[in-house]
Short mmCIF file of C-alpha atoms in Angstrom, two decimals:
data_model
loop_
_atom_site.label_atom_id
_atom_site.label_comp_id
_atom_site.label_asym_id
_atom_site.label_seq_id
_atom_site.Cartn_x
_atom_site.Cartn_y
_atom_site.Cartn_z
CA SER A 249 -5.03 23.34 -9.84
CA SER A 250 -2.78 21.12 -12.37
CA ASN A 251 -0.10 18.48 -11.91
CA GLN A 252 3.40 18.60 -13.40
CA LEU A 253 6.44 16.54 -13.34
CA TYR A 254 9.50 17.93 -13.97
CA VAL A 255 13.13 16.36 -14.93
CA LEU A 256 16.11 18.08 -13.10
CA GLN A 257 19.63 17.94 -14.25
CA VAL A 258 22.08 16.88 -11.27
CA PRO A 259 24.22 19.84 -10.42
CA ASN A 260 28.04 19.85 -10.59
CA ILE A 261 30.59 22.36 -10.23
CA ARG A 262 30.46 23.19 -14.18
CA ASN A 263 26.62 24.36 -13.45
CA ASN A 264 27.40 26.31 -10.45
CA ALA A 265 25.75 23.52 -8.49
CA MET A 266 22.36 24.59 -9.90
CA MET A 267 19.52 22.21 -10.52
CA ARG A 268 18.10 23.02 -13.72
CA ILE A 269 14.84 21.82 -15.23
CA ILE A 270 15.44 19.91 -18.62
CA GLY A 271 12.18 18.31 -19.10
CA ARG A 272 8.85 18.42 -18.14
CA VAL A 273 5.25 17.23 -18.30
CA GLU A 274 2.61 19.37 -17.63
CA ASN A 275 -1.18 19.32 -17.08
CA ILE A 276 -1.49 15.67 -15.57
CA GLY A 277 -4.71 14.43 -15.00
CA TYR A 278 -8.25 16.29 -15.00
CA ASP A 279 -9.38 19.47 -13.42
CA ARG A 280 -9.17 19.69 -9.72
CA GLU A 281 -7.52 16.06 -9.55
CA ARG A 282 -4.34 15.57 -7.25
CA ILE A 283 -1.53 13.20 -7.25
CA PHE A 284 -1.89 10.12 -5.00
CA ALA A 285 1.04 8.24 -5.90
CA VAL A 286 4.01 8.18 -7.98
CA ARG A 287 6.52 5.55 -8.72
CA PHE A 288 9.89 6.08 -10.99
CA MET A 289 11.44 3.09 -12.17
CA ASP A 290 14.74 3.53 -14.45
CA LYS A 291 13.23 4.93 -17.68
CA ALA A 292 9.65 5.43 -16.80
CA ALA A 293 7.47 7.02 -14.15
CA PHE A 294 3.82 5.88 -13.08
CA ILE A 295 1.44 8.50 -11.69
CA VAL A 296 -1.83 8.06 -9.94
CA THR A 297 -4.29 11.09 -9.85
CA PHE A 298 -8.04 11.35 -8.16
CA ARG A 299 -10.86 13.03 -7.77
CA GLN A 300 -13.78 10.79 -8.97
CA THR A 301 -12.03 8.18 -10.60
CA ASP A 302 -8.30 6.59 -10.63
CA PRO A 303 -6.46 7.88 -13.66
CA PHE A 304 -3.52 6.01 -13.94
CA TYR A 305 -0.69 7.50 -16.10
CA THR A 306 2.72 6.39 -17.81
CA ILE A 307 5.33 8.58 -18.25
CA ASP A 308 8.13 7.79 -20.92
CA LEU A 309 11.38 8.94 -19.43
CA LYS A 310 13.89 7.39 -21.99
CA ASP A 311 14.83 10.83 -23.24
CA PRO A 312 14.84 12.95 -19.94
CA ARG A 313 14.88 16.33 -22.00
CA ARG A 314 12.03 15.31 -23.73
CA PRO A 315 9.70 13.32 -21.15
CA ARG A 316 6.00 12.38 -22.50
CA LEU A 317 2.82 11.12 -21.31
CA ALA A 318 2.61 7.68 -22.76
CA GLY A 319 -0.50 5.92 -21.54
CA GLU A 320 -3.83 6.28 -19.25
CA LEU A 321 -5.90 3.73 -17.70
CA THR A 322 -8.92 5.10 -15.92
CA ILE A 323 -10.79 2.70 -13.24
CA PRO A 324 -13.10 3.28 -10.17
CA GLY A 325 -11.15 3.91 -6.95
CA PHE A 326 -7.25 4.89 -6.44
CA SER A 327 -3.78 3.59 -5.44
CA SER A 328 -1.76 5.63 -3.06
CA TYR A 329 1.38 3.18 -3.21
CA LEU A 330 3.07 1.55 -6.13
CA GLN A 331 5.50 -1.31 -6.19
CA PRO A 332 7.11 -2.82 -9.02
CA ALA A 333 5.93 -6.66 -8.75
CA ASN A 334 8.78 -8.40 -11.09
CA GLU A 335 12.57 -7.85 -11.98
CA ASP A 336 11.94 -6.51 -15.60
CA GLN A 337 9.45 -4.03 -13.87
CA THR A 338 6.79 -4.92 -16.41
CA LEU A 339 4.24 -5.42 -13.58
CA ILE A 340 3.06 -3.03 -11.07
CA LEU A 341 1.31 -3.43 -7.49
CA GLY A 342 -0.76 -1.12 -6.35
CA VAL A 343 -2.65 -0.53 -2.62
CA GLY A 344 -5.17 2.17 -2.27
CA GLN A 345 -8.95 2.41 -1.78
CA ASP A 346 -11.86 0.88 -3.61
CA VAL A 347 -14.62 4.03 -4.06
CA ASP A 348 -18.22 4.31 -4.91
CA PRO A 349 -18.25 5.72 -8.38
CA ASP A 350 -21.73 7.41 -7.48
CA THR A 351 -20.93 8.66 -4.17
CA PHE A 352 -17.10 8.71 -4.05
CA ARG A 353 -17.34 7.31 -0.77
CA ALA A 354 -14.50 4.87 0.11
CA LEU A 355 -15.28 1.39 0.43
CA GLY A 356 -12.41 -0.59 1.51
CA MET A 357 -8.86 -1.41 0.83
CA GLN A 358 -7.85 -2.42 -2.90
CA ILE A 359 -4.84 -4.19 -4.22
CA SER A 360 -4.29 -3.65 -7.72
CA LEU A 361 -2.09 -5.35 -10.50
CA PHE A 362 -1.17 -3.48 -13.65
CA ASP A 363 0.60 -4.52 -16.76
CA VAL A 364 3.03 -1.95 -17.84
CA SER A 365 5.00 -3.87 -20.73
CA ASP A 366 3.58 -1.25 -23.13
CA LEU A 367 3.95 2.30 -21.81
CA ARG A 368 0.96 3.23 -24.45
CA ASN A 369 -1.27 0.82 -23.15
CA PRO A 370 -1.37 0.00 -19.44
CA THR A 371 -3.77 -2.45 -18.19
CA LEU A 372 -5.47 -3.89 -14.96
CA ILE A 373 -4.89 -7.64 -14.55
CA THR A 374 -6.91 -7.89 -11.38
CA LYS A 375 -7.86 -6.33 -8.22
CA TYR A 376 -8.79 -7.45 -4.85
CA VAL A 377 -11.10 -5.48 -2.48
CA MET A 378 -11.58 -6.21 1.36
CA ASP A 379 -14.45 -4.21 2.28
CA SER A 380 -14.27 -1.64 5.01
CA THR A 381 -10.98 -2.01 5.83
CA TYR A 382 -7.93 0.20 5.72
CA SER A 383 -4.05 -0.57 5.07
CA ASN A 384 -1.14 1.44 6.34
CA ALA A 385 0.60 0.49 3.35
CA GLU A 386 -1.35 3.13 1.73
CA ASN A 387 0.52 5.84 3.54
CA ASP A 388 3.86 4.15 4.94
CA GLN A 389 5.94 2.24 2.30
CA LEU A 390 7.73 0.31 4.98
CA THR A 391 4.89 -1.51 6.00
CA PHE A 392 4.58 -2.94 2.51
CA ARG A 393 6.34 -6.36 1.92
CA TYR A 394 6.21 -8.20 -1.66
CA ILE A 395 8.21 -11.41 -2.18
CA PRO A 396 8.34 -11.92 -5.96
CA GLY A 397 9.85 -15.40 -5.67
CA SER A 398 6.60 -16.75 -3.87
CA ASN A 399 4.14 -14.32 -5.44
CA THR A 400 3.56 -13.12 -1.52
CA LEU A 401 2.18 -10.08 -0.29
CA ILE A 402 2.22 -9.13 3.28
CA ILE A 403 0.37 -5.87 4.48
CA PRO A 404 -1.23 -4.45 7.68
CA VAL A 405 -4.98 -4.55 7.73
CA THR A 406 -7.33 -2.61 10.12
CA TYR A 407 -11.13 -2.41 10.52
CA TYR A 408 -12.89 -1.48 13.46
CA SER A 409 -16.19 -0.12 14.76
CA ARG A 410 -16.33 2.24 17.88
CA PHE A 411 -20.18 2.45 17.88
CA GLN A 412 -21.02 -1.37 17.91
CA ILE A 413 -21.08 -3.54 20.82
CA PRO A 414 -17.64 -5.32 20.93
CA SER A 415 -17.71 -8.75 19.61
CA ASP A 416 -15.56 -11.77 17.98
CA SER A 417 -15.66 -10.30 14.45
CA ASN A 418 -16.14 -6.78 14.23
CA ASN A 419 -12.60 -5.79 14.88
CA PHE A 420 -9.37 -6.56 13.46
CA ASP A 421 -5.87 -5.23 13.45
CA GLY A 422 -3.04 -7.07 12.24
CA PHE A 423 -1.70 -8.53 8.85
CA TRP A 424 -3.14 -10.14 5.91
CA THR A 425 -0.93 -12.35 3.47
CA PHE A 426 -1.82 -12.73 -0.23
CA THR A 427 -0.95 -14.46 -3.02
CA VAL A 428 -0.29 -12.28 -6.14
CA ASP A 429 -0.19 -14.75 -9.21
CA PRO A 430 0.46 -12.51 -12.50
CA GLN A 431 0.52 -15.83 -14.91
CA PHE A 432 -3.11 -16.77 -14.07
CA GLY A 433 -4.46 -13.34 -13.13
CA TYR A 434 -5.42 -13.15 -9.46
CA ILE A 435 -5.07 -11.96 -5.90
CA ALA A 436 -6.19 -14.02 -3.09
CA PRO A 437 -5.99 -13.91 0.67
CA ARG A 438 -3.90 -16.79 2.42
CA PHE A 439 -4.07 -16.04 5.75
CA SER A 440 -4.83 -13.33 8.44
CA ILE A 441 -2.53 -12.55 11.58
CA PRO A 442 -4.68 -10.94 14.34
CA HIS A 443 -2.43 -9.04 16.69
CA VAL A 444 -5.59 -8.59 19.08
CA SER A 445 -8.82 -10.29 19.40
CA SER A 446 -11.74 -8.37 18.34
CA ARG A 447 -13.60 -8.02 22.09
CA GLN A 448 -10.09 -6.90 23.54
CA MET A 449 -9.48 -4.10 21.40
CA TRP A 450 -12.28 -2.00 23.09
CA THR A 451 -12.44 -3.77 26.86
CA TYR A 452 -8.71 -4.26 27.76
CA CYS A 453 -6.64 -1.60 29.49
CA TRP A 454 -3.59 -0.62 27.22
CA TYR A 455 -0.58 1.06 27.64
CA PRO A 456 -0.57 4.47 25.93
CA ALA A 457 1.79 3.50 23.13
CA TYR A 458 1.25 1.73 19.71
CA LEU A 459 3.87 -0.05 18.17
CA PRO A 460 4.93 1.05 14.39
CA GLN A 461 3.68 -1.70 12.10
CA ARG A 462 6.42 -3.94 10.31
CA SER A 463 6.93 -7.22 9.00
CA ILE A 464 10.14 -9.41 8.62
CA VAL A 465 10.87 -12.64 6.85
CA PHE A 466 13.36 -14.82 7.65
CA PHE A 467 14.98 -17.60 5.60
CA GLY A 468 11.64 -17.23 3.23
CA ARG A 469 9.78 -19.41 5.89
CA THR A 470 9.53 -17.71 8.93
CA LEU A 471 7.33 -14.10 9.09
CA MET A 472 7.64 -12.07 12.19
CA THR A 473 4.83 -9.01 12.40
CA ILE A 474 5.38 -6.06 14.65
CA LYS A 475 2.11 -3.99 15.45
CA GLY A 476 -0.05 -2.51 18.08
CA HIS A 477 1.08 -4.05 21.22
CA SER A 478 2.40 -7.55 20.32
CA VAL A 479 5.18 -9.27 18.27
CA LEU A 480 4.26 -12.33 16.83
CA SER A 481 5.88 -15.21 14.64
CA HIS A 482 4.30 -17.39 11.92
CA ASN A 483 5.40 -19.80 9.33
CA LEU A 484 4.94 -18.10 6.32
CA GLN A 485 3.93 -21.36 4.36
CA THR A 486 1.24 -22.75 6.62
CA GLY A 487 0.03 -19.66 8.38
CA GLN A 488 0.56 -21.36 11.89
CA PRO A 489 1.65 -19.34 14.62
CA GLU A 490 5.35 -20.14 16.26
CA TRP A 491 5.53 -17.71 19.09
CA GLU A 492 4.24 -14.46 20.29
CA LEU A 493 5.09 -11.53 22.75
CA GLU A 494 2.39 -9.52 24.41
CA LEU A 495 3.91 -6.38 26.11
CA ASP A 496 0.94 -5.25 28.07
CA ILE A 497 0.70 -8.34 29.96
CA GLY A 498 0.37 -7.12 33.62
CA ASN A 499 -0.61 -3.80 33.06
CA GLN A 500 -2.99 -2.56 35.66
CA GLY A 501 -2.13 0.88 36.04
CA ASP A 502 -2.50 2.76 32.37
CA CYS A 503 -5.97 2.39 30.52
CA SER A 504 -5.52 3.71 27.52
CA ASN A 505 -7.46 2.84 24.17
CA TYR A 506 -6.25 0.12 21.79
CA PHE A 507 -4.70 2.79 19.21
CA ALA A 508 -3.09 4.90 22.00
CA GLU A 509 -5.17 8.12 20.51
#
């Protein structure tokens, strides 16, 4: 299999409302790699393919009739969602998975920061890996929230084990906030927002429904998160809780598992 990028002309009356192919880049990636993420930004595109490593490709779209593969960066793991991280679009944030280069087994959520100021030479500024975790931001862009003014990243995070005795630490479902500092080149966790205790995840009777995962920031200082079976509010600067709404309080009839599977 192979991967391609096509540029189509916007239809109008003169071309009979047909979308004609006016440019293309073919054979993106290596044999049997497939596309995991794409981001189009003005006069450039960024594509991640994956099979054993993560080639991060930059595509020059300045001339839409002659798009060209400009640069390539190969690193372990992959990104499945890409987001510009500054106003001039020279920095890209990626969320995906770190991968063992020998076994190709996913190791945990990976946040990457790329410098694409030179399309011919994209570079990885830094990355942060949270072992044995998964984020829905990898597949649902509405769960990803980045605030450039404060270099704050907010994403949902989940890890759990069905096969261990429930304890106070081996399960988590909620959000994490991170500081992403392009100037000093680091990504660091700030505070977590658990939407359920580790023990209750597998020992409580839950309604057979699971809220979509969303975060909302009010006035730059109040963070409201929605996930699972609760709605929580925290101070974005300090991480201190402000209020919470537990939607399953008083449930005595239904007894589904936490993820409503």
